[in-house]
PDB file of C-alpha atoms and ligand atoms in Angstrom:
ATOM      1  CA  MET A   1      21.052  -0.469   5.889  1.00 41.00           C
ATOM      2  CA  ASP A   2      17.427   0.663   5.688  1.00 41.00           C
ATOM      3  CA  ASP A   3      18.554   4.237   5.074  1.00 51.00           C
ATOM      4  CA  ALA A   4      20.164   3.168   1.822  1.00 86.00           C
ATOM      5  CA  LEU A   5      17.543   0.891   0.275  1.00 96.00           C
ATOM      6  CA  LEU A   6      14.495   2.497   1.856  1.00 98.00           C
ATOM      7  CA  LEU A   7      14.584   6.243   2.337  1.00 98.00           C
ATOM      8  CA  VAL A   8      12.219   7.151   5.162  1.00 98.00           C
ATOM      9  CA  ASP A   9      10.956  10.702   5.650  1.00 98.00           C
ATOM     10  CA  ARG A  10       9.069  11.046   8.935  1.00 98.00           C
ATOM     11  CA  HIS A  11       6.397  13.649   9.724  1.00 98.00           C
ATOM     12  CA  PRO A  12       3.973  13.857  12.668  1.00 98.00           C
ATOM     13  CA  ASP A  13       0.998  12.568  10.658  1.00 98.00           C
ATOM     14  CA  ARG A  14       2.681  10.656   7.824  1.00 98.00           C
ATOM     15  CA  VAL A  15       5.767   8.788   6.734  1.00 98.00           C
ATOM     16  CA  ILE A  16       7.077   8.705   3.172  1.00 98.00           C
ATOM     17  CA  ALA A  17       9.040   5.565   2.310  1.00 98.00           C
ATOM     18  CA  GLN A  18      10.921   5.531  -0.972  1.00 98.00           C
ATOM     19  CA  LEU A  19      12.194   2.276  -2.449  1.00 98.00           C
ATOM     20  CA  ASN A  20      15.700   3.303  -3.321  1.00 98.00           C
ATOM     21  CA  ARG A  21      17.453   1.055  -5.790  1.00 98.00           C
ATOM     22  CA  PRO A  22      16.955   2.987  -9.011  1.00 97.00           C
ATOM     23  CA  ASP A  23      19.828   1.273 -10.869  1.00 96.00           C
ATOM     24  CA  LYS A  24      17.872  -1.997 -10.488  1.00 98.00           C
ATOM     25  CA  ARG A  25      14.499  -0.374 -11.086  1.00 98.00           C
ATOM     26  CA  ASN A  26      13.919  -0.650  -7.321  1.00 98.00           C
ATOM     27  CA  ALA A  27      13.825  -4.461  -7.464  1.00 98.00           C
ATOM     28  CA  ILE A  28      12.802  -5.601  -3.990  1.00 98.00           C
ATOM     29  CA  ASP A  29      15.542  -7.579  -2.305  1.00 97.00           C
ATOM     30  CA  ARG A  30      15.790  -9.154   1.141  1.00 97.00           C
ATOM     31  CA  GLU A  31      17.394  -6.072   2.686  1.00 97.00           C
ATOM     32  CA  MET A  32      14.555  -3.907   1.438  1.00 98.00           C
ATOM     33  CA  ILE A  33      12.045  -6.355   2.907  1.00 98.00           C
ATOM     34  CA  ASP A  34      13.906  -6.170   6.247  1.00 98.00           C
ATOM     35  CA  ALA A  35      13.743  -2.364   6.087  1.00 98.00           C
ATOM     36  CA  LEU A  36       9.997  -2.523   5.371  1.00 98.00           C
ATOM     37  CA  HIS A  37       9.554  -4.771   8.436  1.00 98.00           C
ATOM     38  CA  LEU A  38      11.443  -2.250  10.586  1.00 98.00           C
ATOM     39  CA  LEU A  39       9.219   0.529   9.280  1.00 98.00           C
ATOM     40  CA  CYS A  40       6.080  -1.531   9.978  1.00 98.00           C
ATOM     41  CA  ALA A  41       7.251  -2.135  13.539  1.00 98.00           C
ATOM     42  CA  GLU A  42       7.574   1.621  13.972  1.00 98.00           C
ATOM     43  CA  LEU A  43       4.150   2.373  12.433  1.00 98.00           C
ATOM     44  CA  GLU A  44       2.438  -0.319  14.506  1.00 98.00           C
ATOM     45  CA  VAL A  45       3.615   1.479  17.658  1.00 98.00           C
ATOM     46  CA  GLU A  46       3.164   5.012  16.357  1.00 98.00           C
ATOM     47  CA  PRO A  47       0.455   4.840  13.664  1.00 98.00           C
ATOM     48  CA  ARG A  48       0.733   7.308  10.798  1.00 98.00           C
ATOM     49  CA  THR A  49      -0.316   7.338   7.160  1.00 98.00           C
ATOM     50  CA  LEU A  50       2.298   5.691   4.956  1.00 99.00           C
ATOM     51  CA  ILE A  51       3.118   6.896   1.444  1.00 99.00           C
ATOM     52  CA  LEU A  52       5.073   4.291  -0.531  1.00 99.00           C
ATOM     53  CA  THR A  53       6.910   5.384  -3.638  1.00 98.00           C
ATOM     54  CA  GLY A  54       9.898   4.545  -5.808  1.00 98.00           C
ATOM     55  CA  SER A  55      13.105   6.254  -6.867  1.00 98.00           C
ATOM     56  CA  GLY A  56      13.921   7.242 -10.434  1.00 97.00           C
ATOM     57  CA  ASP A  57      11.150   6.582 -12.941  1.00 97.00           C
ATOM     58  CA  ASP A  58       9.773   3.353 -11.457  1.00 98.00           C
ATOM     59  CA  PHE A  59       7.945   1.992  -8.456  1.00 98.00           C
ATOM     60  CA  ALA A  60       9.532  -1.487  -8.499  1.00 98.00           C
ATOM     61  CA  ALA A  61      10.167  -3.932 -11.348  1.00 98.00           C
ATOM     62  CA  GLY A  62       9.630  -6.950  -9.135  1.00 97.00           C
ATOM     63  CA  ALA A  63      11.316  -8.954  -6.473  1.00 97.00           C
ATOM     64  CA  ASP A  64      15.058  -9.261  -7.012  1.00 98.00           C
ATOM     65  CA  ILE A  65      15.417 -11.997  -9.610  1.00 98.00           C
ATOM     66  CA  ALA A  66      18.994 -12.851  -8.595  1.00 97.00           C
ATOM     67  CA  GLN A  67      17.795 -13.560  -5.048  1.00 97.00           C
ATOM     68  CA  LEU A  68      14.627 -15.323  -6.278  1.00 97.00           C
ATOM     69  CA  ARG A  69      16.696 -17.712  -8.359  1.00 98.00           C
ATOM     70  CA  ALA A  70      18.567 -18.824  -5.254  1.00 97.00           C
ATOM     71  CA  ARG A  71      15.411 -19.393  -3.171  1.00 97.00           C
ATOM     72  CA  ARG A  72      14.247 -22.943  -2.535  1.00 97.00           C
ATOM     73  CA  ALA A  73      11.068 -24.628  -1.294  1.00 97.00           C
ATOM     74  CA  GLU A  74      11.600 -23.704   2.349  1.00 97.00           C
ATOM     75  CA  ASP A  75      11.967 -20.044   1.359  1.00 96.00           C
ATOM     76  CA  ALA A  76       8.644 -20.236  -0.481  1.00 97.00           C
ATOM     77  CA  HIS A  77       6.989 -21.593   2.672  1.00 97.00           C
ATOM     78  CA  ARG A  78       8.407 -18.686   4.661  1.00 97.00           C
ATOM     79  CA  GLY A  79       6.643 -16.236   2.321  1.00 97.00           C
ATOM     80  CA  ILE A  80       9.403 -13.663   2.607  1.00 97.00           C
ATOM     81  CA  ASN A  81       7.643 -10.976   0.549  1.00 98.00           C
ATOM     82  CA  ALA A  82       4.110 -12.119   1.334  1.00 98.00           C
ATOM     83  CA  MET A  83       4.582 -11.659   5.097  1.00 98.00           C
ATOM     84  CA  ALA A  84       5.991  -8.157   4.689  1.00 98.00           C
ATOM     85  CA  PHE A  85       3.159  -7.139   2.368  1.00 98.00           C
ATOM     86  CA  ILE A  86       0.541  -8.567   4.756  1.00 98.00           C
ATOM     87  CA  ARG A  87       2.098  -6.510   7.544  1.00 98.00           C
ATOM     88  CA  ILE A  88       1.946  -3.383   5.366  1.00 98.00           C
ATOM     89  CA  HIS A  89      -1.681  -4.123   4.440  1.00 98.00           C
ATOM     90  CA  GLU A  90      -2.548  -4.459   8.120  1.00 97.00           C
ATOM     91  CA  LEU A  91      -0.918  -1.233   9.295  1.00 98.00           C
ATOM     92  CA  PRO A  92      -3.317   0.716  11.505  1.00 98.00           C
ATOM     93  CA  MET A  93      -3.409   3.843   9.329  1.00 98.00           C
ATOM     94  CA  PRO A  94      -3.905   4.038   5.536  1.00 98.00           C
ATOM     95  CA  VAL A  95      -1.172   3.155   3.076  1.00 99.00           C
ATOM     96  CA  ILE A  96      -0.969   5.119  -0.184  1.00 99.00           C
ATOM     97  CA  ALA A  97       1.098   3.752  -3.079  1.00 99.00           C
ATOM     98  CA  ALA A  98       2.320   6.387  -5.544  1.00 99.00           C
ATOM     99  CA  LEU A  99       3.216   4.473  -8.707  1.00 99.00           C
ATOM    100  CA  ASP A 100       5.394   5.546 -11.590  1.00 98.00           C
ATOM    101  CA  GLY A 101       6.841   3.436 -14.417  1.00 98.00           C
ATOM    102  CA  TYR A 102       7.104  -0.269 -13.762  1.00 98.00           C
ATOM    103  CA  ALA A 103       5.202  -1.912 -10.916  1.00 98.00           C
ATOM    104  CA  LEU A 104       5.790  -5.554 -11.758  1.00 98.00           C
ATOM    105  CA  GLY A 105       5.758  -8.848  -9.901  1.00 98.00           C
ATOM    106  CA  GLY A 106       6.535  -8.199  -6.239  1.00 98.00           C
ATOM    107  CA  GLY A 107       6.390  -4.458  -6.964  1.00 98.00           C
ATOM    108  CA  ALA A 108       2.806  -4.838  -8.153  1.00 98.00           C
ATOM    109  CA  GLU A 109       1.990  -6.991  -5.129  1.00 98.00           C
ATOM    110  CA  LEU A 110       3.377  -4.327  -2.800  1.00 98.00           C
ATOM    111  CA  ALA A 111       1.102  -1.833  -4.564  1.00 99.00           C
ATOM    112  CA  TYR A 112      -1.898  -4.194  -4.207  1.00 98.00           C
ATOM    113  CA  ALA A 113      -1.221  -4.266  -0.449  1.00 98.00           C
ATOM    114  CA  ALA A 114      -1.803  -0.508  -0.206  1.00 98.00           C
ATOM    115  CA  ASP A 115      -5.232   0.930   0.602  1.00 98.00           C
ATOM    116  CA  ILE A 116      -5.059   3.630  -2.071  1.00 98.00           C
ATOM    117  CA  ARG A 117      -3.072   3.637  -5.318  1.00 99.00           C
ATOM    118  CA  ILE A 118      -2.370   6.571  -7.598  1.00 99.00           C
ATOM    119  CA  ALA A 119      -0.165   6.592 -10.684  1.00 98.00           C
ATOM    120  CA  THR A 120       1.505   8.523 -13.453  1.00 98.00           C
ATOM    121  CA  PRO A 121       0.606   7.968 -17.130  1.00 98.00           C
ATOM    122  CA  ARG A 122       3.821   5.915 -17.378  1.00 98.00           C
ATOM    123  CA  LEU A 123       2.558   3.129 -15.118  1.00 98.00           C
ATOM    124  CA  LYS A 124       2.869  -0.454 -16.320  1.00 98.00           C
ATOM    125  CA  ILE A 125       1.517  -2.808 -13.691  1.00 98.00           C
ATOM    126  CA  GLY A 126       1.169  -6.556 -13.698  1.00 98.00           C
ATOM    127  CA  ASN A 127       2.549  -9.956 -12.812  1.00 98.00           C
ATOM    128  CA  PRO A 128       4.819 -11.677 -15.332  1.00 98.00           C
ATOM    129  CA  GLU A 129       6.055 -14.264 -12.790  1.00 98.00           C
ATOM    130  CA  PRO A 130       5.064 -17.391 -14.787  1.00 98.00           C
ATOM    131  CA  ASN A 131       7.478 -16.234 -17.507  1.00 98.00           C
ATOM    132  CA  LEU A 132      10.198 -16.791 -14.897  1.00 98.00           C
ATOM    133  CA  GLY A 133       8.856 -20.189 -13.885  1.00 98.00           C
ATOM    134  CA  ILE A 134       7.173 -19.066 -10.669  1.00 98.00           C
ATOM    135  CA  MET A 135       3.769 -17.750  -9.644  1.00 98.00           C
ATOM    136  CA  ALA A 136       2.828 -14.468  -8.026  1.00 98.00           C
ATOM    137  CA  ALA A 137       2.627 -15.645  -4.415  1.00 98.00           C
ATOM    138  CA  ALA A 138       2.852 -12.444  -2.388  1.00 98.00           C
ATOM    139  CA  GLY A 139      -0.767 -11.364  -2.548  1.00 97.00           C
ATOM    140  CA  ALA A 140      -1.729 -11.084  -6.231  1.00 98.00           C
ATOM    141  CA  THR A 141      -3.913 -14.202  -6.338  1.00 98.00           C
ATOM    142  CA  TRP A 142      -6.202 -12.877  -3.651  1.00 97.00           C
ATOM    143  CA  ARG A 143      -5.695  -9.112  -3.517  1.00 98.00           C
ATOM    144  CA  LEU A 144      -5.725  -8.342  -7.244  1.00 98.00           C
ATOM    145  CA  ARG A 145      -8.930 -10.356  -7.483  1.00 97.00           C
ATOM    146  CA  GLU A 146     -10.494  -8.382  -4.655  1.00 97.00           C
ATOM    147  CA  ILE A 147      -9.478  -5.101  -6.295  1.00 98.00           C
ATOM    148  CA  VAL A 148     -10.344  -5.697  -9.964  1.00 98.00           C
ATOM    149  CA  GLY A 149     -12.522  -8.827  -9.882  1.00 98.00           C
ATOM    150  CA  ASP A 150     -11.949 -12.400 -10.950  1.00 98.00           C
ATOM    151  CA  GLY A 151     -12.094 -11.895 -14.727  1.00 98.00           C
ATOM    152  CA  LEU A 152      -9.346  -9.336 -15.115  1.00 98.00           C
ATOM    153  CA  ALA A 153      -7.228 -10.729 -12.270  1.00 98.00           C
ATOM    154  CA  SER A 154      -7.313 -14.179 -13.877  1.00 98.00           C
ATOM    155  CA  GLU A 155      -6.397 -12.756 -17.255  1.00 98.00           C
ATOM    156  CA  MET A 156      -3.540 -10.692 -15.867  1.00 98.00           C
ATOM    157  CA  LEU A 157      -2.120 -13.508 -13.733  1.00 98.00           C
ATOM    158  CA  LEU A 158      -2.556 -16.246 -16.336  1.00 98.00           C
ATOM    159  CA  THR A 159      -1.190 -14.288 -19.288  1.00 98.00           C
ATOM    160  CA  GLY A 160       1.281 -11.960 -17.573  1.00 98.00           C
ATOM    161  CA  ARG A 161      -0.322  -8.999 -19.341  1.00 98.00           C
ATOM    162  CA  THR A 162       0.639  -5.685 -17.797  1.00 98.00           C
ATOM    163  CA  VAL A 163      -1.916  -2.904 -17.831  1.00 98.00           C
ATOM    164  CA  THR A 164      -1.419   0.778 -18.512  1.00 98.00           C
ATOM    165  CA  ALA A 165      -2.323   3.668 -16.231  1.00 98.00           C
ATOM    166  CA  ASP A 166      -5.524   4.363 -18.194  1.00 98.00           C
ATOM    167  CA  ASP A 167      -6.582   0.711 -17.986  1.00 98.00           C
ATOM    168  CA  ALA A 168      -5.731   0.638 -14.285  1.00 98.00           C
ATOM    169  CA  LEU A 169      -7.846   3.747 -13.703  1.00 98.00           C
ATOM    170  CA  ALA A 170     -10.758   2.321 -15.675  1.00 98.00           C
ATOM    171  CA  VAL A 171     -10.884  -0.824 -13.504  1.00 98.00           C
ATOM    172  CA  GLY A 172     -10.238   0.916 -10.184  1.00 98.00           C
ATOM    173  CA  LEU A 173      -6.753  -0.491  -9.740  1.00 98.00           C
ATOM    174  CA  VAL A 174      -5.599   3.111  -9.306  1.00 98.00           C
ATOM    175  CA  SER A 175      -7.836   5.977  -8.276  1.00 98.00           C
ATOM    176  CA  GLY A 176      -6.055   8.852 -10.012  1.00 98.00           C
ATOM    177  CA  ILE A 177      -3.428   9.689 -12.631  1.00 98.00           C
ATOM    178  CA  HIS A 178      -1.003  12.557 -12.152  1.00 98.00           C
ATOM    179  CA  ALA A 179       1.975  13.931 -14.064  1.00 98.00           C
ATOM    180  CA  PRO A 180       5.233  12.471 -12.719  1.00 98.00           C
ATOM    181  CA  GLY A 181       6.195  15.828 -11.166  1.00 98.00           C
ATOM    182  CA  ASP A 182       2.848  15.997  -9.340  1.00 98.00           C
ATOM    183  CA  LEU A 183       2.666  12.382  -8.123  1.00 98.00           C
ATOM    184  CA  LEU A 184       4.065  12.928  -4.656  1.00 98.00           C
ATOM    185  CA  SER A 185       2.086  16.105  -4.030  1.00 98.00           C
ATOM    186  CA  ALA A 186      -1.065  14.219  -5.077  1.00 98.00           C
ATOM    187  CA  ALA A 187      -0.201  11.530  -2.519  1.00 99.00           C
ATOM    188  CA  HIS A 188       0.302  14.241   0.099  1.00 98.00           C
ATOM    189  CA  ALA A 189      -3.072  15.771  -0.785  1.00 98.00           C
ATOM    190  CA  ILE A 190      -4.679  12.395  -0.019  1.00 99.00           C
ATOM    191  CA  ALA A 191      -2.711  12.188   3.226  1.00 98.00           C
ATOM    192  CA  ASP A 192      -3.929  15.731   4.057  1.00 98.00           C
ATOM    193  CA  ARG A 193      -7.558  14.623   3.732  1.00 98.00           C
ATOM    194  CA  ILE A 194      -6.850  11.683   6.011  1.00 98.00           C
ATOM    195  CA  ALA A 195      -5.019  13.930   8.490  1.00 98.00           C
ATOM    196  CA  ALA A 196      -8.017  16.275   8.684  1.00 98.00           C
ATOM    197  CA  ALA A 197     -10.216  13.454  10.013  1.00 98.00           C
ATOM    198  CA  ASP A 198     -10.211  11.852  13.449  1.00 98.00           C
ATOM    199  CA  PRO A 199      -7.352   9.301  13.465  1.00 98.00           C
ATOM    200  CA  LEU A 200      -9.356   6.805  15.526  1.00 98.00           C
ATOM    201  CA  ALA A 201     -12.279   7.023  13.078  1.00 98.00           C
ATOM    202  CA  ILE A 202      -9.863   6.381  10.212  1.00 98.00           C
ATOM    203  CA  ARG A 203      -8.282   3.434  12.006  1.00 98.00           C
ATOM    204  CA  HIS A 204     -11.643   1.882  12.832  1.00 98.00           C
ATOM    205  CA  THR A 205     -12.828   2.390   9.249  1.00 98.00           C
ATOM    206  CA  LYS A 206      -9.740   0.580   7.983  1.00 98.00           C
ATOM    207  CA  THR A 207     -10.285  -2.242  10.488  1.00 98.00           C
ATOM    208  CA  ALA A 208     -13.886  -2.656   9.304  1.00 98.00           C
ATOM    209  CA  LEU A 209     -12.858  -2.499   5.635  1.00 97.00           C
ATOM    210  CA  ARG A 210     -10.327  -5.264   6.195  1.00 95.00           C
ATOM    211  CA  ALA A 211     -12.582  -7.515   8.314  1.00 96.00           C
ATOM    212  CA  PRO A 212     -13.934 -10.744   6.784  1.00 95.00           C
ATOM    213  CA  ARG A 213     -17.494 -10.613   5.408  1.00 96.00           C
ATOM    214  CA  ASP A 214     -18.958 -12.683   8.250  1.00 98.00           C
ATOM    215  CA  ALA A 215     -17.603 -10.243  10.846  1.00 98.00           C
ATOM    216  CA  HIS A 216     -20.090  -7.619   9.612  1.00 98.00           C
ATOM    217  CA  PRO A 217     -22.169  -5.942  10.901  1.00 98.00           C
ATOM    218  CA  ALA A 218     -21.101  -6.881  14.427  1.00 98.00           C
ATOM    219  CA  ILE A 219     -17.609  -5.446  14.010  1.00 98.00           C
ATOM    220  CA  ASP A 220     -18.977  -2.172  12.638  1.00 98.00           C
ATOM    221  CA  GLY A 221     -21.237  -1.875  15.679  1.00 98.00           C
ATOM    222  CA  ASP A 222     -18.398  -2.541  18.086  1.00 98.00           C
ATOM    223  CA  LEU A 223     -16.083  -0.040  16.445  1.00 98.00           C
ATOM    224  CA  GLN A 224     -18.795   2.593  16.126  1.00 98.00           C
ATOM    225  CA  ALA A 225     -19.737   2.082  19.773  1.00 98.00           C
ATOM    226  CA  GLU A 226     -16.245   3.119  20.776  1.00 98.00           C
ATOM    227  CA  LEU A 227     -16.386   6.147  18.485  1.00 98.00           C
ATOM    228  CA  PHE A 228     -19.837   7.194  19.750  1.00 98.00           C
ATOM    229  CA  GLU A 229     -18.321   7.465  23.235  1.00 98.00           C
ATOM    230  CA  SER A 230     -15.203   9.331  22.177  1.00 98.00           C
ATOM    231  CA  PRO A 231     -14.623  12.952  23.261  1.00 98.00           C
ATOM    232  CA  GLU A 232     -13.359  13.699  19.747  1.00 98.00           C
ATOM    233  CA  LYS A 233     -16.719  12.745  18.206  1.00 98.00           C
ATOM    234  CA  MET A 234     -18.495  15.009  20.693  1.00 98.00           C
ATOM    235  CA  ARG A 235     -16.061  17.840  19.981  1.00 98.00           C
ATOM    236  CA  ARG A 236     -16.279  17.547  16.194  1.00 98.00           C
ATOM    237  CA  MET A 237     -20.068  17.259  16.103  1.00 98.00           C
ATOM    238  CA  THR A 238     -20.572  20.085  18.585  1.00 97.00           C
ATOM    239  CA  GLU A 239     -18.247  22.271  16.565  1.00 97.00           C
ATOM    240  CA  PHE A 240     -20.226  21.502  13.402  1.00 97.00           C
ATOM    241  CA  LEU A 241     -23.579  22.255  15.017  1.00 96.00           C
ATOM    242  CA  GLU A 242     -22.338  25.455  16.638  1.00 96.00           C
ATOM    243  CA  ARG A 243     -20.890  26.604  13.332  1.00 93.00           C
ATOM    244  CA  LYS A 244     -24.322  26.108  11.799  1.00 87.00           C
ATOM    245  CA  GLY A 245     -25.921  27.997  14.691  1.00 84.00           C
ATOM    246  CA  ARG A 246     -27.907  24.908  15.684  1.00 65.00           C
ATOM    247  CA  ARG A 247     -26.572  24.259  19.177  1.00 58.00           C
TER     248      ARG A 247
HETATM  249  N1  COA B   1      15.321  -8.102 -10.291  1.00 53.02           N
HETATM  250  C1  COA B   1      16.614  -7.804 -10.383  1.00 53.02           C
HETATM  251  N2  COA B   1      17.094  -6.875 -11.237  1.00 53.02           N
HETATM  252  C2  COA B   1      16.212  -6.217 -12.008  1.00 53.02           C
HETATM  253  C3  COA B   1      14.842  -6.485 -11.953  1.00 53.02           C
HETATM  254  C4  COA B   1      14.390  -7.475 -11.038  1.00 53.02           C
HETATM  255  N3  COA B   1      13.089  -7.779 -10.905  1.00 53.02           N
HETATM  256  N4  COA B   1      14.206  -5.677 -12.841  1.00 53.02           N
HETATM  257  C5  COA B   1      15.161  -4.930 -13.422  1.00 53.02           C
HETATM  258  N5  COA B   1      16.367  -5.267 -12.917  1.00 53.02           N
HETATM  259  C6  COA B   1      17.682  -4.688 -13.272  1.00 53.02           C
HETATM  260  C7  COA B   1      18.182  -5.179 -14.607  1.00 53.02           C
HETATM  261  O1  COA B   1      18.810  -6.435 -14.492  1.00 53.02           O
HETATM  262  C8  COA B   1      19.153  -4.081 -14.950  1.00 53.02           C
HETATM  263  O2  COA B   1      20.313  -4.268 -14.183  1.00 53.02           O
HETATM  264  P1  COA B   1      21.772  -4.072 -14.875  1.00 53.02           P
HETATM  265  O3  COA B   1      21.777  -2.662 -15.371  1.00 53.02           O
HETATM  266  O4  COA B   1      22.727  -4.328 -13.761  1.00 53.02           O
HETATM  267  O5  COA B   1      21.840  -5.064 -15.981  1.00 53.02           O
HETATM  268  C9  COA B   1      18.473  -2.848 -14.406  1.00 53.02           C
HETATM  269  O6  COA B   1      17.547  -3.292 -13.438  1.00 53.02           O
HETATM  270  C10 COA B   1      17.702  -2.062 -15.452  1.00 53.02           C
HETATM  271  O7  COA B   1      16.785  -2.935 -16.074  1.00 53.02           O
HETATM  272  P2  COA B   1      16.797  -3.248 -17.654  1.00 53.02           P
HETATM  273  O8  COA B   1      16.233  -4.616 -17.840  1.00 53.02           O
HETATM  274  O9  COA B   1      18.129  -2.976 -18.253  1.00 53.02           O
HETATM  275  O10 COA B   1      15.755  -2.137 -18.171  1.00 53.02           O
HETATM  276  P3  COA B   1      14.813  -2.233 -19.441  1.00 53.02           P
HETATM  277  O11 COA B   1      14.237  -0.860 -19.615  1.00 53.02           O
HETATM  278  O12 COA B   1      15.483  -2.850 -20.599  1.00 53.02           O
HETATM  279  O13 COA B   1      13.629  -3.245 -18.981  1.00 53.02           O
HETATM  280  C11 COA B   1      12.036  -4.184 -17.477  1.00 53.02           C
HETATM  281  C12 COA B   1      12.842  -2.944 -17.876  1.00 53.02           C
HETATM  282  C13 COA B   1      11.274  -3.860 -16.193  1.00 53.02           C
HETATM  283  C14 COA B   1      11.037  -4.529 -18.601  1.00 53.02           C
HETATM  284  C15 COA B   1      12.989  -5.369 -17.272  1.00 53.02           C
HETATM  285  O14 COA B   1      14.030  -4.965 -16.364  1.00 53.02           O
HETATM  286  C16 COA B   1      12.331  -6.585 -16.689  1.00 53.02           C
HETATM  287  O15 COA B   1      11.673  -7.316 -17.415  1.00 53.02           O
HETATM  288  N6  COA B   1      12.487  -6.819 -15.367  1.00 53.02           N
HETATM  289  C17 COA B   1      11.971  -7.962 -14.713  1.00 53.02           C
HETATM  290  C18 COA B   1      10.472  -7.858 -14.553  1.00 53.02           C
HETATM  291  C19 COA B   1       9.896  -9.090 -13.860  1.00 53.02           C
HETATM  292  O16 COA B   1       9.844 -10.163 -14.425  1.00 53.02           O
HETATM  293  N7  COA B   1       9.475  -8.899 -12.622  1.00 53.02           N
HETATM  294  C20 COA B   1       8.900  -9.937 -11.858  1.00 53.02           C
HETATM  295  C21 COA B   1       9.896 -10.488 -10.918  1.00 53.02           C
HETATM  296  S1  COA B   1       9.046 -11.340  -9.616  1.00 53.02           S
END
């Protein structure tokens, strides 16, 4: 099941997950959400960087509208997409979203759940949910605001305006724009930089980045304390100093 709707390519330091429903512009349905949960379970046990991408020319044009139409109040309370995207956001290692074409509705919210977003010039990202009689309830109202600020997030969510790749870059919604043929290699280059660092230092940095404001600076001290005692810190710093002839 997950092999069909979510193509997963596993490597020792990273996993590439491709939303794979190109005939429906990768609209996110329940089976895809189940596959994302399975992948999260795997990455929680064996942490690796995750690259999320789409098939065809799009990332994802939203949650599956045919399934959304059938959902009722109790489904809303279950937060079917929201819970999966929270789990992705909380993965121990970084999540990189490589965005092409449409990233709308739930597709945009999946992208907002990533730590790093890059795009092609074809990106159109936003949340048109109110046009369908619903609201964006899988992360946009808090994550988009955290990423781009209250002014633009409010405008996007209240008007349904999608933004282009250039606009997204200008406001920090994506951190780079690459030709469609280079998108995945650009995501791998980011994963390479992450892989060159100490995985525990990366994990602790992500934990601190995601901690609530009032947890700082205590949480930073606790996490750094563990790193200060780690053999890998000693090894990396000693190697640096020896390379500089400063032992
Ligand atoms: N859910 C289910 N199916 C979707 C979908 C979604 N969110 N987005 C696209 N599709 C399907 C279309 O129904 C169509 O299927 P079909 O070929 O069986 O008819 C197929 O994907 C291709 O989309 P189509 O609409 O023909 O492409 P287009 O280039 O004319 O338009 C979009 C592209 C993205 C502008 C348009 O598909 C759209 O508006 N999608 C919905 C966007 C949205 O509101 N998302 C928020 C949902 S929470």
